[in-house]
mmCIF file of C-alpha atoms in Angstrom:
data_model
loop_
_atom_site.group_PDB
_atom_site.id
_atom_site.type_symbol
_atom_site.label_atom_id
_atom_site.label_comp_id
_atom_site.label_asym_id
_atom_site.label_seq_id
_atom_site.Cartn_x
_atom_site.Cartn_y
_atom_site.Cartn_z
ATOM 1 C CA ASP U 1 302.364 26.477 149.280
ATOM 2 C CA THR U 2 305.720 24.732 149.631
ATOM 3 C CA GLU U 3 304.993 22.815 152.807
ATOM 4 C CA VAL U 4 306.034 19.357 153.827
ATOM 5 C CA THR U 5 304.776 18.235 157.214
ATOM 6 C CA GLN U 6 306.248 15.545 159.425
ATOM 7 C CA THR U 7 304.953 13.887 162.551
ATOM 8 C CA PRO U 8 305.920 13.414 165.257
ATOM 9 C CA LYS U 9 308.429 16.208 165.888
ATOM 10 C CA HIS U 10 310.197 14.181 168.560
ATOM 11 C CA LEU U 11 310.214 10.461 169.243
ATOM 12 C CA VAL U 12 311.846 8.417 171.976
ATOM 13 C CA MET U 13 311.718 4.663 171.570
ATOM 14 C CA GLY U 14 313.259 1.572 173.032
ATOM 15 C CA MET U 15 315.140 -0.960 170.953
ATOM 16 C CA THR U 16 312.217 -3.384 170.949
ATOM 17 C CA ASN U 17 309.539 -0.872 170.000
ATOM 18 C CA LYS U 18 307.785 -0.450 166.690
ATOM 19 C CA LYS U 19 306.997 3.093 165.624
ATOM 20 C CA SER U 20 306.290 5.006 162.432
ATOM 21 C CA LEU U 21 307.275 8.383 161.076
ATOM 22 C CA LYS U 22 304.833 10.173 158.823
ATOM 23 C CA CYS U 23 305.397 12.703 156.066
ATOM 24 C CA GLU U 24 302.805 14.547 154.004
ATOM 25 C CA GLN U 25 302.885 16.996 151.112
ATOM 26 C CA HIS U 26 300.108 18.570 149.086
ATOM 27 C CA MET U 27 302.156 20.169 146.337
ATOM 28 C CA GLY U 28 301.389 17.469 143.784
ATOM 29 C CA HIS U 29 304.990 16.306 143.876
ATOM 30 C CA ARG U 30 305.645 12.817 142.528
ATOM 31 C CA ALA U 31 308.990 12.181 144.223
ATOM 32 C CA MET U 32 309.471 11.795 147.964
ATOM 33 C CA TYR U 33 312.614 11.137 149.949
ATOM 34 C CA TRP U 34 313.749 10.007 153.382
ATOM 35 C CA TYR U 35 317.036 11.290 154.763
ATOM 36 C CA LYS U 36 318.884 10.573 157.984
ATOM 37 C CA GLN U 37 320.989 13.351 159.463
ATOM 38 C CA LYS U 38 323.430 13.152 162.349
ATOM 39 C CA ALA U 39 324.443 16.299 164.210
ATOM 40 C CA LYS U 40 326.696 18.649 162.230
ATOM 41 C CA LYS U 41 326.686 16.316 159.221
ATOM 42 C CA PRO U 42 324.964 16.562 155.835
ATOM 43 C CA PRO U 43 321.761 14.589 155.294
ATOM 44 C CA GLU U 44 322.254 11.025 154.055
ATOM 45 C CA LEU U 45 319.790 9.710 151.528
ATOM 46 C CA MET U 46 317.906 6.599 152.623
ATOM 47 C CA PHE U 47 315.037 6.062 150.181
ATOM 48 C CA VAL U 48 313.495 7.655 147.112
ATOM 49 C CA TYR U 49 309.937 7.089 145.943
ATOM 50 C CA SER U 50 308.961 8.092 142.457
ATOM 51 C CA TYR U 51 305.299 7.874 141.460
ATOM 52 C CA GLU U 52 304.640 5.869 144.621
ATOM 53 C CA LYS U 53 307.204 3.235 143.710
ATOM 54 C CA LEU U 54 310.455 2.717 145.568
ATOM 55 C CA SER U 55 313.158 3.768 143.125
ATOM 56 C CA ILE U 56 316.200 3.989 145.385
ATOM 57 C CA ASN U 57 317.166 2.189 148.563
ATOM 58 C CA GLU U 58 320.614 3.279 149.676
ATOM 59 C CA SER U 59 321.449 -0.046 151.331
ATOM 60 C CA VAL U 60 319.443 0.851 154.411
ATOM 61 C CA PRO U 61 319.087 -1.866 157.102
ATOM 62 C CA SER U 62 315.783 -3.725 157.043
ATOM 63 C CA ARG U 63 314.829 -2.348 160.457
ATOM 64 C CA PHE U 64 313.806 0.737 158.443
ATOM 65 C CA SER U 65 310.837 0.014 156.199
ATOM 66 C CA PRO U 66 309.427 2.747 153.942
ATOM 67 C CA GLU U 67 305.910 2.881 152.632
ATOM 68 C CA CYS U 68 304.175 5.224 150.205
ATOM 69 C CA PRO U 69 300.396 4.678 150.588
ATOM 70 C CA ASN U 70 299.552 7.416 148.073
ATOM 71 C CA SER U 71 301.180 10.281 146.226
ATOM 72 C CA SER U 72 300.913 12.645 149.208
ATOM 73 C CA LEU U 73 302.012 10.375 152.012
ATOM 74 C CA LEU U 74 305.274 8.742 152.959
ATOM 75 C CA ASN U 75 305.823 6.633 156.043
ATOM 76 C CA LEU U 76 308.922 5.206 157.622
ATOM 77 C CA HIS U 77 308.285 2.176 159.823
ATOM 78 C CA LEU U 78 310.857 1.563 162.528
ATOM 79 C CA HIS U 79 311.462 -1.731 164.284
ATOM 80 C CA ALA U 80 314.242 -3.018 166.517
ATOM 81 C CA LEU U 81 316.336 0.093 166.120
ATOM 82 C CA GLN U 82 319.777 0.581 167.606
ATOM 83 C CA PRO U 83 321.020 3.567 169.634
ATOM 84 C CA GLU U 84 323.176 4.606 166.663
ATOM 85 C CA ASP U 85 319.960 5.153 164.697
ATOM 86 C CA SER U 86 319.260 8.202 166.839
ATOM 87 C CA ALA U 87 319.230 11.130 164.439
ATOM 88 C CA LEU U 88 317.088 13.736 162.708
ATOM 89 C CA TYR U 89 314.950 12.103 160.032
ATOM 90 C CA LEU U 90 314.048 14.440 157.221
ATOM 91 C CA CYS U 91 311.419 13.953 154.580
ATOM 92 C CA ALA U 92 311.565 15.866 151.304
ATOM 93 C CA SER U 93 309.590 16.061 148.092
ATOM 94 C CA SER U 94 310.186 17.347 144.587
ATOM 95 C CA GLN U 95 308.132 17.594 141.434
ATOM 96 C CA GLU U 96 309.959 14.640 139.917
ATOM 97 C CA ASP U 97 313.059 12.693 140.974
ATOM 98 C CA SER U 98 314.863 13.205 137.678
ATOM 99 C CA GLY U 99 316.048 16.486 136.266
ATOM 100 C CA ILE U 100 318.782 18.835 137.341
ATOM 101 C CA LYS U 101 316.318 21.585 138.274
ATOM 102 C CA GLU U 102 314.261 19.549 140.704
ATOM 103 C CA THR U 103 314.247 21.455 143.967
ATOM 104 C CA GLN U 104 313.657 19.406 147.075
ATOM 105 C CA TYR U 105 311.386 20.855 149.738
ATOM 106 C CA PHE U 106 312.040 19.520 153.197
ATOM 107 C CA GLY U 107 309.870 18.963 156.211
ATOM 108 C CA PRO U 108 310.865 20.072 159.721
ATOM 109 C CA GLY U 109 312.141 16.606 160.575
ATOM 110 C CA THR U 110 311.583 14.099 163.364
ATOM 111 C CA ARG U 111 314.223 13.964 166.097
ATOM 112 C CA LEU U 112 314.528 10.313 167.047
ATOM 113 C CA LEU U 113 316.196 9.035 170.170
ATOM 114 C CA VAL U 114 316.664 5.289 170.573
ATOM 115 C CA LEU U 115 317.340 4.111 174.112
ATOM 116 C CA ALA I 1 336.532 12.054 145.757
ATOM 117 C CA GLN I 2 334.013 14.477 147.179
ATOM 118 C CA LYS I 3 331.627 15.895 144.655
ATOM 119 C CA ILE I 4 330.779 18.947 146.749
ATOM 120 C CA THR I 5 333.407 20.640 148.900
ATOM 121 C CA GLN I 6 332.655 23.286 151.482
ATOM 122 C CA THR I 7 335.991 24.243 152.999
ATOM 123 C CA GLN I 8 334.708 26.560 155.748
ATOM 124 C CA PRO I 9 333.382 24.583 158.712
ATOM 125 C CA GLY I 10 332.506 27.816 160.493
ATOM 126 C CA MET I 11 332.133 31.470 159.561
ATOM 127 C CA PHE I 12 331.464 34.584 161.613
ATOM 128 C CA VAL I 13 330.037 37.838 160.319
ATOM 129 C CA GLN I 14 328.917 41.107 161.836
ATOM 130 C CA GLU I 15 325.257 41.995 161.489
ATOM 131 C CA LYS I 16 324.562 44.061 158.325
ATOM 132 C CA GLU I 17 327.809 42.943 156.701
ATOM 133 C CA ALA I 18 327.986 40.718 153.616
ATOM 134 C CA VAL I 19 329.392 37.187 153.813
ATOM 135 C CA THR I 20 330.486 34.637 151.204
ATOM 136 C CA LEU I 21 330.163 30.899 151.792
ATOM 137 C CA ASP I 22 332.357 28.787 149.539
ATOM 138 C CA CYS I 23 331.316 25.766 147.515
ATOM 139 C CA THR I 24 333.300 23.905 144.872
ATOM 140 C CA TYR I 25 332.018 20.918 142.949
ATOM 141 C CA ASP I 26 333.318 18.115 140.805
ATOM 142 C CA THR I 27 331.456 16.692 137.845
ATOM 143 C CA SER I 28 332.200 15.619 134.304
ATOM 144 C CA ASP I 29 328.583 16.052 133.288
ATOM 145 C CA PRO I 30 327.896 19.244 131.292
ATOM 146 C CA SER I 31 324.376 19.402 132.685
ATOM 147 C CA TYR I 32 323.952 19.938 136.431
ATOM 148 C CA GLY I 33 322.102 22.014 138.966
ATOM 149 C CA LEU I 34 323.477 23.628 142.101
ATOM 150 C CA PHE I 35 321.439 24.400 145.206
ATOM 151 C CA TRP I 36 321.955 26.119 148.521
ATOM 152 C CA TYR I 37 319.967 25.209 151.607
ATOM 153 C CA LYS I 38 319.822 26.814 155.039
ATOM 154 C CA GLN I 39 319.292 24.702 158.138
ATOM 155 C CA PRO I 40 318.562 26.580 161.377
ATOM 156 C CA SER I 41 318.925 24.809 164.706
ATOM 157 C CA SER I 42 315.236 23.844 164.458
ATOM 158 C CA GLY I 43 316.250 21.307 161.794
ATOM 159 C CA GLU I 44 314.261 22.193 158.706
ATOM 160 C CA MET I 45 316.257 22.469 155.479
ATOM 161 C CA ILE I 46 315.148 25.626 153.687
ATOM 162 C CA PHE I 47 315.771 26.009 149.965
ATOM 163 C CA LEU I 48 317.512 29.312 149.197
ATOM 164 C CA ILE I 49 318.711 29.476 145.612
ATOM 165 C CA TYR I 50 319.315 27.450 142.436
ATOM 166 C CA GLN I 51 321.835 27.785 139.610
ATOM 167 C CA GLY I 52 321.785 25.676 136.457
ATOM 168 C CA SER I 53 324.982 24.860 134.608
ATOM 169 C CA TYR I 54 323.650 26.441 131.432
ATOM 170 C CA ASP I 55 322.339 29.589 133.093
ATOM 171 C CA GLN I 56 324.093 32.629 131.695
ATOM 172 C CA GLN I 57 323.483 34.864 134.656
ATOM 173 C CA ASN I 58 324.216 34.378 138.333
ATOM 174 C CA ALA I 59 321.115 33.529 140.328
ATOM 175 C CA THR I 60 319.734 36.005 142.851
ATOM 176 C CA GLU I 61 316.934 35.679 145.406
ATOM 177 C CA GLY I 62 316.467 38.699 147.626
ATOM 178 C CA ARG I 63 319.556 39.008 149.859
ATOM 179 C CA TYR I 64 321.018 35.792 148.445
ATOM 180 C CA SER I 65 323.106 35.637 145.309
ATOM 181 C CA LEU I 66 325.167 32.878 143.814
ATOM 182 C CA ASN I 67 328.637 33.697 142.473
ATOM 183 C CA PHE I 68 328.858 31.020 139.772
ATOM 184 C CA GLN I 69 332.283 30.526 138.206
ATOM 185 C CA LYS I 70 331.883 27.587 135.881
ATOM 186 C CA ALA I 71 335.518 27.262 134.802
ATOM 187 C CA ARG I 72 336.595 27.146 138.450
ATOM 188 C CA LYS I 73 333.689 24.853 139.330
ATOM 189 C CA SER I 74 332.660 27.095 142.166
ATOM 190 C CA ALA I 75 329.225 28.235 143.297
ATOM 191 C CA ASN I 76 329.672 30.521 146.269
ATOM 192 C CA LEU I 77 326.683 31.863 148.179
ATOM 193 C CA VAL I 78 326.740 35.563 148.983
ATOM 194 C CA ILE I 79 324.460 36.846 151.729
ATOM 195 C CA SER I 80 324.185 40.608 151.759
ATOM 196 C CA ALA I 81 323.244 42.663 154.834
ATOM 197 C CA SER I 82 323.452 39.737 157.267
ATOM 198 C CA GLN I 83 320.742 39.413 159.896
ATOM 199 C CA LEU I 84 320.801 37.596 163.222
ATOM 200 C CA GLY I 85 318.285 35.139 161.783
ATOM 201 C CA ASP I 86 320.839 34.088 159.165
ATOM 202 C CA SER I 87 322.749 32.155 161.836
ATOM 203 C CA ALA I 88 322.435 28.548 160.659
ATOM 204 C CA MET I 89 324.143 25.702 158.816
ATOM 205 C CA TYR I 90 324.358 26.206 155.066
ATOM 206 C CA PHE I 91 324.592 23.288 152.654
ATOM 207 C CA CYS I 92 325.596 23.353 149.020
ATOM 208 C CA ALA I 93 324.145 20.545 146.892
ATOM 209 C CA MET I 94 324.328 19.365 143.292
ATOM 210 C CA ARG I 95 322.149 17.348 140.959
ATOM 211 C CA GLU I 96 323.945 15.916 137.947
ATOM 212 C CA GLY I 97 322.353 15.086 134.630
ATOM 213 C CA ILE I 98 323.164 11.384 134.852
ATOM 214 C CA SER I 99 321.492 9.671 131.941
ATOM 215 C CA GLY I 100 319.419 6.577 132.585
ATOM 216 C CA GLY I 101 319.049 6.971 136.320
ATOM 217 C CA SER I 102 317.825 9.117 139.156
ATOM 218 C CA TYR I 103 319.422 12.461 139.684
ATOM 219 C CA ILE I 104 320.377 11.850 143.299
ATOM 220 C CA PRO I 105 321.370 15.107 144.977
ATOM 221 C CA THR I 106 324.803 15.260 146.613
ATOM 222 C CA PHE I 107 325.316 17.502 149.646
ATOM 223 C CA GLY I 108 328.457 19.168 150.931
ATOM 224 C CA ARG I 109 329.468 18.956 154.604
ATOM 225 C CA GLY I 110 328.012 22.363 155.355
ATOM 226 C CA THR I 111 329.227 25.663 156.792
ATOM 227 C CA SER I 112 328.061 26.959 160.150
ATOM 228 C CA LEU I 113 327.404 30.709 159.973
ATOM 229 C CA ILE I 114 327.126 32.819 163.101
ATOM 230 C CA VAL I 115 325.978 36.415 162.805
ATOM 231 C CA HIS I 116 327.138 38.709 165.631
ATOM 232 C CA PRO I 117 325.107 41.765 166.693
#
């Protein structure tokens, strides 16, 4: 089963709201990723967790706060977002984060609109 | 310099025909992996096929095959017998064997494929 689930599918929030995106995988993968994707652009890496520890933060603004409560779950906490943060947020997982063969499996994404 | 180049922003193909989506890459590392993903309008990125730099044969997965030309640094995706459901964005990606750090995947800009009936 190569399934990564994400909730919610759609999210509309105001600039003062606090919300969270959730990602879950049950493939026993030890690496999890958050990507941001604007329309007709490639996904941009935001964060990488490896064995539940944050291993990469691609200079993401602090209004995005990742959390990995356990090896199956990855959250992205959102606070005081800007309209330009509106995008598709994709979660992915892979067996490990190192290795040229590591295939990432993606979730369906959360479409976020910030008003 | 871009590590992954997809020069075709958009491609059109007739149903049941074959289509080739181009991907060239740039790396000085002898060890790397190349991936193709499909992204329908629903948003999910679907893994299609993988080719390792040391693999002797071109990868194939059902209707998908990868035309790997190492000397030219190209890894083109060939879709045979196109179906209407193949209409999507297609991304080429690479993982390099960077020693001492994470193998962060790099994505190309993507090619939009439209299959006509």
